[in-house]
Amino acid sequence: MKKIIVTGAFGQIGSELIPVLNDRYGKKNVVAVGHHNIPKSYDGILEKAEITDLKKIERIIKKHNAGIIYHLVSILSAKGEKDPQLTWQVNMNGLKNILDLAVSYNLKVFWPSSIAAFGPTTPRENTPQITVLEPTTMYGITKMAGEGLCHYYFLKYSLDVRSLRYPGIISWKTEPGGGTTDYAVAIFYEAIIKGKYRCFVKKETILPMMYMDDAVQATIKLMEAPAQKITIRTSYNLAAISFRADELAQEIQKHLPLKVEYVPDHRQKIADSWPKSIDDSFARRDWGWRHRYDLAKMVSAMLKNLRKKLNK
Ligand code: SER
């Protein structure tokens, strides 16, 4: 079997996708490419490389005879605003390098886009698949442009590149990593550790979200779908749950005492530029996407897993 390469292997998604890929395709067929936060205990195939180091990434692809690449490296929205130049370089140049290598070495590619590709001029309720993309963050601009680039490589070079517009992903393995939707991750840590949380978005803020297990399941389902089923080569809308910030707090309060203060900061503006809910009917129709976690089930799973991780 040709090997599967995962870049950004130890980021939010990589940390949870890799164990599932290992189980599904065998540990000897999955190569983790990382740079930061490499766990000492990692016992799969590991390559250390920065995504901007084109020569090194090429050597890794050749060395392992790769057939598939999950290119997950990305600087998220709030962090991206601190250094827009670096965000462009990592997110865009990184993607362009991977797409060029994928054409040369005949790789199938997965690349994540995001609800951040949308902007204030996009319809915010039930956002359609094909709609206005005028993002206002550098992260969102790299997602919008990246979608265009993926589509172009599909049309021009017949590259089998597939993508999802992930909503905010809620997960427990890695700590919140500089995203605007990360309030919905941080709140769980603070609830368990301190019993109180200072939320950086208003309580009325509604954003599309998804539990990590659903995101991983969607990713694998998309990548395993027959090519003729894939009708979207920019990036598929993908949805599970949408809730107000205070609805999330109330759901957590059913399990443990939690005080929440709402003190919006610069991230409120980013949240307000994104949709509240997403129409993902293309994904449901084309390759059978179904989410499994609603708000209550997601909160129970998060608390259970995070308590175990934090020994609380
Ligand atoms: N989770 C991302 C962020 O908030 C959105 O894709 O930046």
mmCIF file of C-alpha atoms and ligand atoms in Angstrom:
data_model
loop_
_atom_site.group_PDB
_atom_site.id
_atom_site.type_symbol
_atom_site.label_atom_id
_atom_site.label_comp_id
_atom_site.label_asym_id
_atom_site.label_seq_id
_atom_site.Cartn_x
_atom_site.Cartn_y
_atom_site.Cartn_z
ATOM 1 C CA MET A 1 0.000 0.000 0.000
ATOM 2 C CA LYS A 2 1.194 3.518 -0.782
ATOM 3 C CA LYS A 3 1.655 5.536 2.372
ATOM 4 C CA ILE A 4 -0.520 8.267 3.851
ATOM 5 C CA ILE A 5 1.229 11.471 4.883
ATOM 6 C CA VAL A 6 -0.315 13.804 7.448
ATOM 7 C CA THR A 7 1.119 17.311 7.810
ATOM 8 C CA GLY A 8 0.269 19.336 10.899
ATOM 9 C CA ALA A 9 0.193 15.899 12.496
ATOM 10 C CA PHE A 10 0.163 17.143 16.087
ATOM 11 C CA GLY A 11 -2.300 19.985 15.673
ATOM 12 C CA GLN A 12 -5.951 19.890 16.713
ATOM 13 C CA ILE A 13 -7.176 17.704 13.851
ATOM 14 C CA GLY A 14 -3.995 15.719 13.181
ATOM 15 C CA SER A 15 -3.784 14.482 16.777
ATOM 16 C CA GLU A 16 -7.171 12.833 16.432
ATOM 17 C CA LEU A 17 -7.153 11.878 12.761
ATOM 18 C CA ILE A 18 -3.868 9.947 12.971
ATOM 19 C CA PRO A 19 -5.003 7.321 15.510
ATOM 20 C CA VAL A 20 -8.094 6.665 13.360
ATOM 21 C CA LEU A 21 -5.975 6.379 10.183
ATOM 22 C CA ASN A 22 -3.585 4.049 12.059
ATOM 23 C CA ASP A 23 -6.460 1.779 13.059
ATOM 24 C CA ARG A 24 -8.001 1.817 9.626
ATOM 25 C CA TYR A 25 -4.984 1.472 7.354
ATOM 26 C CA GLY A 26 -2.230 0.201 9.694
ATOM 27 C CA LYS A 27 0.369 2.180 11.609
ATOM 28 C CA LYS A 28 3.102 1.251 9.140
ATOM 29 C CA ASN A 29 1.207 3.075 6.390
ATOM 30 C CA VAL A 30 0.773 6.439 8.118
ATOM 31 C CA VAL A 31 3.567 9.028 8.259
ATOM 32 C CA ALA A 32 3.176 11.930 10.692
ATOM 33 C CA VAL A 33 4.916 15.133 9.576
ATOM 34 C CA GLY A 34 5.180 17.660 12.358
ATOM 35 C CA HIS A 35 7.230 20.479 13.665
ATOM 36 C CA HIS A 36 5.643 21.651 16.969
ATOM 37 C CA ASN A 37 4.293 19.788 20.006
ATOM 38 C CA ILE A 38 5.594 16.364 19.006
ATOM 39 C CA PRO A 39 4.655 14.063 21.898
ATOM 40 C CA LYS A 40 7.603 12.122 23.317
ATOM 41 C CA SER A 41 5.428 9.043 23.408
ATOM 42 C CA TYR A 42 4.576 9.134 19.677
ATOM 43 C CA ASP A 43 5.392 5.668 18.366
ATOM 44 C CA GLY A 44 4.284 5.816 14.717
ATOM 45 C CA ILE A 45 6.388 6.824 11.700
ATOM 46 C CA LEU A 46 7.511 10.401 12.298
ATOM 47 C CA GLU A 47 9.219 13.015 10.113
ATOM 48 C CA LYS A 48 10.164 16.436 11.441
ATOM 49 C CA ALA A 49 9.731 19.190 8.873
ATOM 50 C CA GLU A 50 8.409 22.698 8.419
ATOM 51 C CA ILE A 51 5.806 22.976 5.714
ATOM 52 C CA THR A 52 7.660 25.810 3.985
ATOM 53 C CA ASP A 53 10.688 23.510 3.478
ATOM 54 C CA LEU A 54 9.696 22.246 0.042
ATOM 55 C CA LYS A 55 12.808 20.089 -0.516
ATOM 56 C CA LYS A 56 12.387 18.271 2.765
ATOM 57 C CA ILE A 57 8.686 17.597 2.158
ATOM 58 C CA GLU A 58 9.565 16.258 -1.293
ATOM 59 C CA ARG A 59 12.186 13.931 0.217
ATOM 60 C CA ILE A 60 9.598 12.623 2.695
ATOM 61 C CA ILE A 61 7.067 11.938 -0.083
ATOM 62 C CA LYS A 62 9.692 10.028 -2.117
ATOM 63 C CA LYS A 63 11.204 8.168 0.836
ATOM 64 C CA HIS A 64 7.837 6.772 1.947
ATOM 65 C CA ASN A 65 6.324 6.251 -1.511
ATOM 66 C CA ALA A 66 3.301 8.351 -0.547
ATOM 67 C CA GLY A 67 -0.072 8.034 -2.288
ATOM 68 C CA ILE A 68 -2.272 10.270 -0.122
ATOM 69 C CA ILE A 69 -1.610 13.457 1.794
ATOM 70 C CA TYR A 70 -3.755 15.085 4.465
ATOM 71 C CA HIS A 71 -2.345 18.590 4.505
ATOM 72 C CA LEU A 72 -3.556 19.987 7.820
ATOM 73 C CA VAL A 73 -0.992 22.678 8.660
ATOM 74 C CA SER A 74 -2.693 26.003 9.256
ATOM 75 C CA ILE A 75 -2.519 29.127 11.414
ATOM 76 C CA LEU A 76 -6.051 29.822 12.745
ATOM 77 C CA SER A 77 -8.113 33.017 12.650
ATOM 78 C CA ALA A 78 -7.302 34.948 15.836
ATOM 79 C CA LYS A 79 -3.635 33.932 15.840
ATOM 80 C CA GLY A 80 -3.436 34.788 12.134
ATOM 81 C CA GLU A 81 -4.406 38.399 12.803
ATOM 82 C CA LYS A 82 -1.280 38.796 14.942
ATOM 83 C CA ASP A 83 0.992 37.964 12.010
ATOM 84 C CA PRO A 84 -0.850 38.124 8.668
ATOM 85 C CA GLN A 85 2.379 37.819 6.635
ATOM 86 C CA LEU A 86 3.349 34.569 8.319
ATOM 87 C CA THR A 87 -0.230 33.316 8.005
ATOM 88 C CA TRP A 88 -0.152 33.835 4.243
ATOM 89 C CA GLN A 89 3.233 32.174 3.990
ATOM 90 C CA VAL A 90 2.320 29.097 6.021
ATOM 91 C CA ASN A 91 -1.279 28.661 4.859
ATOM 92 C CA MET A 92 -0.974 29.622 1.180
ATOM 93 C CA ASN A 93 2.606 28.900 0.207
ATOM 94 C CA GLY A 94 2.369 25.691 2.223
ATOM 95 C CA LEU A 95 -0.728 24.623 0.268
ATOM 96 C CA LYS A 96 0.745 25.612 -3.108
ATOM 97 C CA ASN A 97 3.866 23.538 -2.361
ATOM 98 C CA ILE A 98 1.761 20.524 -1.461
ATOM 99 C CA LEU A 99 -0.468 20.829 -4.543
ATOM 100 C CA ASP A 100 2.589 21.072 -6.830
ATOM 101 C CA LEU A 101 4.181 18.032 -5.203
ATOM 102 C CA ALA A 102 0.859 16.190 -5.424
ATOM 103 C CA VAL A 103 0.773 16.773 -9.197
ATOM 104 C CA SER A 104 4.386 15.589 -9.587
ATOM 105 C CA TYR A 105 3.994 12.482 -7.411
ATOM 106 C CA ASN A 106 0.366 11.694 -8.224
ATOM 107 C CA LEU A 107 -0.974 12.097 -4.693
ATOM 108 C CA LYS A 108 -4.586 12.330 -3.609
ATOM 109 C CA VAL A 109 -4.966 15.375 -1.350
ATOM 110 C CA PHE A 110 -7.154 16.401 1.565
ATOM 111 C CA TRP A 111 -7.040 20.035 2.611
ATOM 112 C CA PRO A 112 -9.269 21.712 5.200
ATOM 113 C CA SER A 113 -11.096 24.927 4.451
ATOM 114 C CA SER A 114 -13.339 26.579 7.026
ATOM 115 C CA ILE A 115 -16.424 28.667 7.737
ATOM 116 C CA ALA A 116 -13.818 31.448 7.884
ATOM 117 C CA ALA A 117 -13.845 31.500 4.056
ATOM 118 C CA PHE A 118 -17.188 33.310 4.420
ATOM 119 C CA GLY A 119 -17.539 36.930 5.432
ATOM 120 C CA PRO A 120 -20.033 39.603 6.442
ATOM 121 C CA THR A 121 -21.611 39.725 2.974
ATOM 122 C CA THR A 122 -22.409 35.987 2.978
ATOM 123 C CA PRO A 123 -25.980 34.986 3.939
ATOM 124 C CA ARG A 124 -25.584 34.022 7.599
ATOM 125 C CA GLU A 125 -28.419 31.573 8.074
ATOM 126 C CA ASN A 126 -28.275 28.240 6.326
ATOM 127 C CA THR A 127 -25.327 29.496 4.270
ATOM 128 C CA PRO A 128 -25.511 27.912 0.794
ATOM 129 C CA GLN A 129 -22.726 25.860 -0.765
ATOM 130 C CA ILE A 130 -22.257 28.306 -3.618
ATOM 131 C CA THR A 131 -22.330 31.849 -2.288
ATOM 132 C CA VAL A 132 -20.356 35.040 -1.667
ATOM 133 C CA LEU A 133 -16.848 34.520 -0.256
ATOM 134 C CA GLU A 134 -15.524 37.851 1.047
ATOM 135 C CA PRO A 135 -13.627 36.956 4.219
ATOM 136 C CA THR A 136 -12.175 39.692 6.425
ATOM 137 C CA THR A 137 -9.424 37.778 8.268
ATOM 138 C CA MET A 138 -6.109 36.707 6.764
ATOM 139 C CA TYR A 139 -6.925 33.141 7.803
ATOM 140 C CA GLY A 140 -10.220 33.379 5.903
ATOM 141 C CA ILE A 141 -8.489 34.889 2.877
ATOM 142 C CA THR A 142 -6.077 31.949 2.780
ATOM 143 C CA LYS A 143 -9.038 29.558 2.964
ATOM 144 C CA MET A 144 -10.928 31.371 0.187
ATOM 145 C CA ALA A 145 -7.850 31.555 -2.040
ATOM 146 C CA GLY A 146 -6.883 27.995 -1.131
ATOM 147 C CA GLU A 147 -10.281 26.741 -2.253
ATOM 148 C CA GLY A 148 -9.768 28.482 -5.576
ATOM 149 C CA LEU A 149 -6.325 26.943 -5.930
ATOM 150 C CA CYS A 150 -7.602 23.418 -5.173
ATOM 151 C CA HIS A 151 -10.387 23.838 -7.728
ATOM 152 C CA TYR A 152 -7.893 25.121 -10.285
ATOM 153 C CA TYR A 153 -5.509 22.181 -9.774
ATOM 154 C CA PHE A 154 -8.444 19.817 -10.210
ATOM 155 C CA LEU A 155 -9.486 21.482 -13.490
ATOM 156 C CA LYS A 156 -6.001 22.065 -14.880
ATOM 157 C CA TYR A 157 -4.078 18.984 -13.710
ATOM 158 C CA SER A 158 -6.941 16.557 -12.845
ATOM 159 C CA LEU A 159 -5.576 16.480 -9.310
ATOM 160 C CA ASP A 160 -7.810 14.506 -6.950
ATOM 161 C CA VAL A 161 -7.989 17.138 -4.229
ATOM 162 C CA ARG A 162 -10.876 17.134 -1.751
ATOM 163 C CA SER A 163 -11.804 19.605 0.927
ATOM 164 C CA LEU A 164 -14.255 20.413 3.737
ATOM 165 C CA ARG A 165 -15.275 23.761 5.169
ATOM 166 C CA TYR A 166 -14.993 22.715 8.786
ATOM 167 C CA PRO A 167 -17.134 24.528 11.309
ATOM 168 C CA GLY A 168 -15.599 25.265 14.737
ATOM 169 C CA ILE A 169 -14.239 21.935 15.938
ATOM 170 C CA ILE A 170 -14.657 21.024 19.591
ATOM 171 C CA SER A 171 -12.094 18.570 20.896
ATOM 172 C CA TRP A 172 -10.175 17.619 24.034
ATOM 173 C CA LYS A 173 -6.796 16.148 22.997
ATOM 174 C CA THR A 174 -4.992 19.390 22.172
ATOM 175 C CA GLU A 175 -5.385 22.725 23.944
ATOM 176 C CA PRO A 176 -7.259 25.591 22.234
ATOM 177 C CA GLY A 177 -5.024 26.821 19.408
ATOM 178 C CA GLY A 178 -5.750 30.441 18.467
ATOM 179 C CA GLY A 179 -9.135 30.112 16.773
ATOM 180 C CA THR A 180 -12.236 32.251 17.307
ATOM 181 C CA THR A 181 -14.435 29.204 17.800
ATOM 182 C CA ASP A 182 -11.993 28.022 20.475
ATOM 183 C CA TYR A 183 -14.111 29.677 23.191
ATOM 184 C CA ALA A 184 -16.186 26.500 22.872
ATOM 185 C CA VAL A 185 -13.095 24.424 23.724
ATOM 186 C CA ALA A 186 -11.582 26.678 26.407
ATOM 187 C CA ILE A 187 -14.869 26.764 28.354
ATOM 188 C CA PHE A 188 -14.562 23.028 29.092
ATOM 189 C CA TYR A 189 -11.032 23.345 30.524
ATOM 190 C CA GLU A 190 -12.019 26.285 32.723
ATOM 191 C CA ALA A 191 -15.270 24.630 33.803
ATOM 192 C CA ILE A 192 -13.405 21.558 35.022
ATOM 193 C CA ILE A 193 -10.363 23.332 36.485
ATOM 194 C CA LYS A 194 -11.848 26.554 37.913
ATOM 195 C CA GLY A 195 -15.642 26.372 37.732
ATOM 196 C CA LYS A 196 -15.715 29.729 35.968
ATOM 197 C CA TYR A 197 -15.033 31.066 32.482
ATOM 198 C CA ARG A 198 -14.549 34.496 30.990
ATOM 199 C CA CYS A 199 -15.991 34.132 27.502
ATOM 200 C CA PHE A 200 -14.514 36.326 24.753
ATOM 201 C CA VAL A 201 -17.694 36.375 22.659
ATOM 202 C CA LYS A 202 -21.163 37.676 23.605
ATOM 203 C CA LYS A 203 -23.671 35.209 24.989
ATOM 204 C CA GLU A 204 -25.914 35.609 21.924
ATOM 205 C CA THR A 205 -23.116 34.586 19.548
ATOM 206 C CA ILE A 206 -24.127 31.674 17.352
ATOM 207 C CA LEU A 207 -21.527 29.795 15.309
ATOM 208 C CA PRO A 208 -21.592 26.455 13.476
ATOM 209 C CA MET A 209 -19.701 23.810 15.487
ATOM 210 C CA MET A 210 -18.914 20.100 15.424
ATOM 211 C CA TYR A 211 -17.484 17.494 17.784
ATOM 212 C CA MET A 212 -14.103 16.171 16.654
ATOM 213 C CA ASP A 213 -15.277 12.587 16.184
ATOM 214 C CA ASP A 214 -17.755 13.814 13.576
ATOM 215 C CA ALA A 215 -15.061 15.900 11.858
ATOM 216 C CA VAL A 216 -12.726 12.895 11.633
ATOM 217 C CA GLN A 217 -15.525 10.671 10.371
ATOM 218 C CA ALA A 218 -16.448 13.247 7.687
ATOM 219 C CA THR A 219 -12.844 13.561 6.564
ATOM 220 C CA ILE A 220 -12.365 9.836 6.088
ATOM 221 C CA LYS A 221 -15.760 9.416 4.438
ATOM 222 C CA LEU A 222 -14.981 12.171 1.939
ATOM 223 C CA MET A 223 -11.563 10.715 1.142
ATOM 224 C CA GLU A 224 -12.938 7.191 0.654
ATOM 225 C CA ALA A 225 -15.840 8.286 -1.598
ATOM 226 C CA PRO A 226 -15.531 7.306 -5.290
ATOM 227 C CA ALA A 227 -14.164 10.238 -7.327
ATOM 228 C CA GLN A 228 -17.289 10.414 -9.492
ATOM 229 C CA LYS A 229 -19.376 11.241 -6.405
ATOM 230 C CA ILE A 230 -17.350 14.371 -5.671
ATOM 231 C CA THR A 231 -19.148 17.265 -7.345
ATOM 232 C CA ILE A 232 -17.509 20.046 -5.321
ATOM 233 C CA ARG A 233 -13.809 20.670 -5.867
ATOM 234 C CA THR A 234 -13.574 23.970 -4.032
ATOM 235 C CA SER A 235 -14.655 22.782 -0.582
ATOM 236 C CA TYR A 236 -17.804 21.146 0.818
ATOM 237 C CA ASN A 237 -20.011 22.927 3.355
ATOM 238 C CA LEU A 238 -20.142 20.729 6.440
ATOM 239 C CA ALA A 239 -22.405 21.135 9.455
ATOM 240 C CA ALA A 240 -23.494 19.476 12.665
ATOM 241 C CA ILE A 241 -24.664 21.824 15.434
ATOM 242 C CA SER A 242 -25.184 25.559 15.929
ATOM 243 C CA PHE A 243 -25.733 27.064 19.386
ATOM 244 C CA ARG A 244 -25.513 30.330 21.296
ATOM 245 C CA ALA A 245 -22.528 30.696 23.626
ATOM 246 C CA ASP A 246 -24.866 30.717 26.638
ATOM 247 C CA GLU A 247 -26.658 27.570 25.434
ATOM 248 C CA LEU A 248 -23.318 25.769 25.567
ATOM 249 C CA ALA A 249 -22.719 27.100 29.092
ATOM 250 C CA GLN A 250 -26.202 25.922 30.185
ATOM 251 C CA GLU A 251 -25.590 22.466 28.807
ATOM 252 C CA ILE A 252 -22.282 22.228 30.731
ATOM 253 C CA GLN A 253 -24.050 23.490 33.877
ATOM 254 C CA LYS A 254 -26.275 20.401 33.755
ATOM 255 C CA HIS A 255 -23.111 18.436 34.653
ATOM 256 C CA LEU A 256 -21.119 20.748 36.941
ATOM 257 C CA PRO A 257 -21.223 24.218 38.525
ATOM 258 C CA LEU A 258 -19.953 26.906 36.154
ATOM 259 C CA LYS A 259 -20.056 30.703 36.239
ATOM 260 C CA VAL A 260 -19.642 32.480 32.927
ATOM 261 C CA GLU A 261 -18.859 36.144 32.350
ATOM 262 C CA TYR A 262 -19.207 37.434 28.800
ATOM 263 C CA VAL A 263 -16.471 39.940 27.950
ATOM 264 C CA PRO A 264 -16.247 40.220 24.156
ATOM 265 C CA ASP A 265 -12.874 41.240 22.699
ATOM 266 C CA HIS A 266 -11.515 41.652 19.142
ATOM 267 C CA ARG A 267 -12.604 38.105 18.344
ATOM 268 C CA GLN A 268 -16.276 39.138 18.512
ATOM 269 C CA LYS A 269 -15.876 40.943 15.205
ATOM 270 C CA ILE A 270 -14.480 37.808 13.605
ATOM 271 C CA ALA A 271 -17.333 35.695 15.012
ATOM 272 C CA ASP A 272 -19.879 38.223 13.722
ATOM 273 C CA SER A 273 -18.453 37.944 10.198
ATOM 274 C CA TRP A 274 -19.098 34.178 10.029
ATOM 275 C CA PRO A 275 -22.325 32.238 9.403
ATOM 276 C CA LYS A 276 -24.636 31.044 12.172
ATOM 277 C CA SER A 277 -25.687 27.885 10.368
ATOM 278 C CA ILE A 278 -24.640 26.032 7.248
ATOM 279 C CA ASP A 279 -26.495 24.206 4.484
ATOM 280 C CA ASP A 280 -24.416 21.077 3.931
ATOM 281 C CA SER A 281 -26.889 19.250 1.677
ATOM 282 C CA PHE A 282 -24.263 18.684 -1.063
ATOM 283 C CA ALA A 283 -22.094 16.692 1.364
ATOM 284 C CA ARG A 284 -25.138 14.744 2.588
ATOM 285 C CA ARG A 285 -26.253 13.978 -0.964
ATOM 286 C CA ASP A 286 -22.881 13.303 -2.634
ATOM 287 C CA TRP A 287 -21.106 11.072 -0.124
ATOM 288 C CA GLY A 288 -23.637 10.339 2.588
ATOM 289 C CA TRP A 289 -22.454 12.709 5.328
ATOM 290 C CA ARG A 290 -24.396 12.362 8.629
ATOM 291 C CA HIS A 291 -23.327 13.908 11.916
ATOM 292 C CA ARG A 292 -23.701 11.879 15.105
ATOM 293 C CA TYR A 293 -23.165 14.365 17.923
ATOM 294 C CA ASP A 294 -25.802 16.897 18.981
ATOM 295 C CA LEU A 295 -25.109 19.504 21.685
ATOM 296 C CA ALA A 296 -25.963 17.265 24.655
ATOM 297 C CA LYS A 297 -23.975 14.282 23.382
ATOM 298 C CA MET A 298 -20.974 16.484 22.509
ATOM 299 C CA VAL A 299 -20.925 18.081 25.981
ATOM 300 C CA SER A 300 -21.097 14.692 27.734
ATOM 301 C CA ALA A 301 -18.282 13.300 25.593
ATOM 302 C CA MET A 302 -16.089 16.402 26.086
ATOM 303 C CA LEU A 303 -16.500 16.376 29.870
ATOM 304 C CA LYS A 304 -15.867 12.660 30.141
ATOM 305 C CA ASN A 305 -12.706 12.727 28.025
ATOM 306 C CA LEU A 306 -11.293 15.961 29.419
ATOM 307 C CA ARG A 307 -11.836 14.905 33.042
ATOM 308 C CA LYS A 308 -9.899 11.754 32.321
ATOM 309 C CA LYS A 309 -7.112 13.718 30.605
ATOM 310 C CA LEU A 310 -6.883 16.280 33.428
ATOM 311 C CA ASN A 311 -7.329 13.697 36.185
ATOM 312 C CA LYS A 312 -10.304 15.630 37.606
HETATM 313 N N1 SER B 1 -11.789 27.150 14.170
HETATM 314 C C1 SER B 1 -11.348 28.146 13.242
HETATM 315 C C2 SER B 1 -11.071 29.438 13.898
HETATM 316 O O1 SER B 1 -11.822 29.810 14.761
HETATM 317 C C3 SER B 1 -12.372 28.348 12.182
HETATM 318 O O2 SER B 1 -12.079 27.522 11.142
HETATM 319 O O3 SER B 1 -10.147 30.069 13.528
#
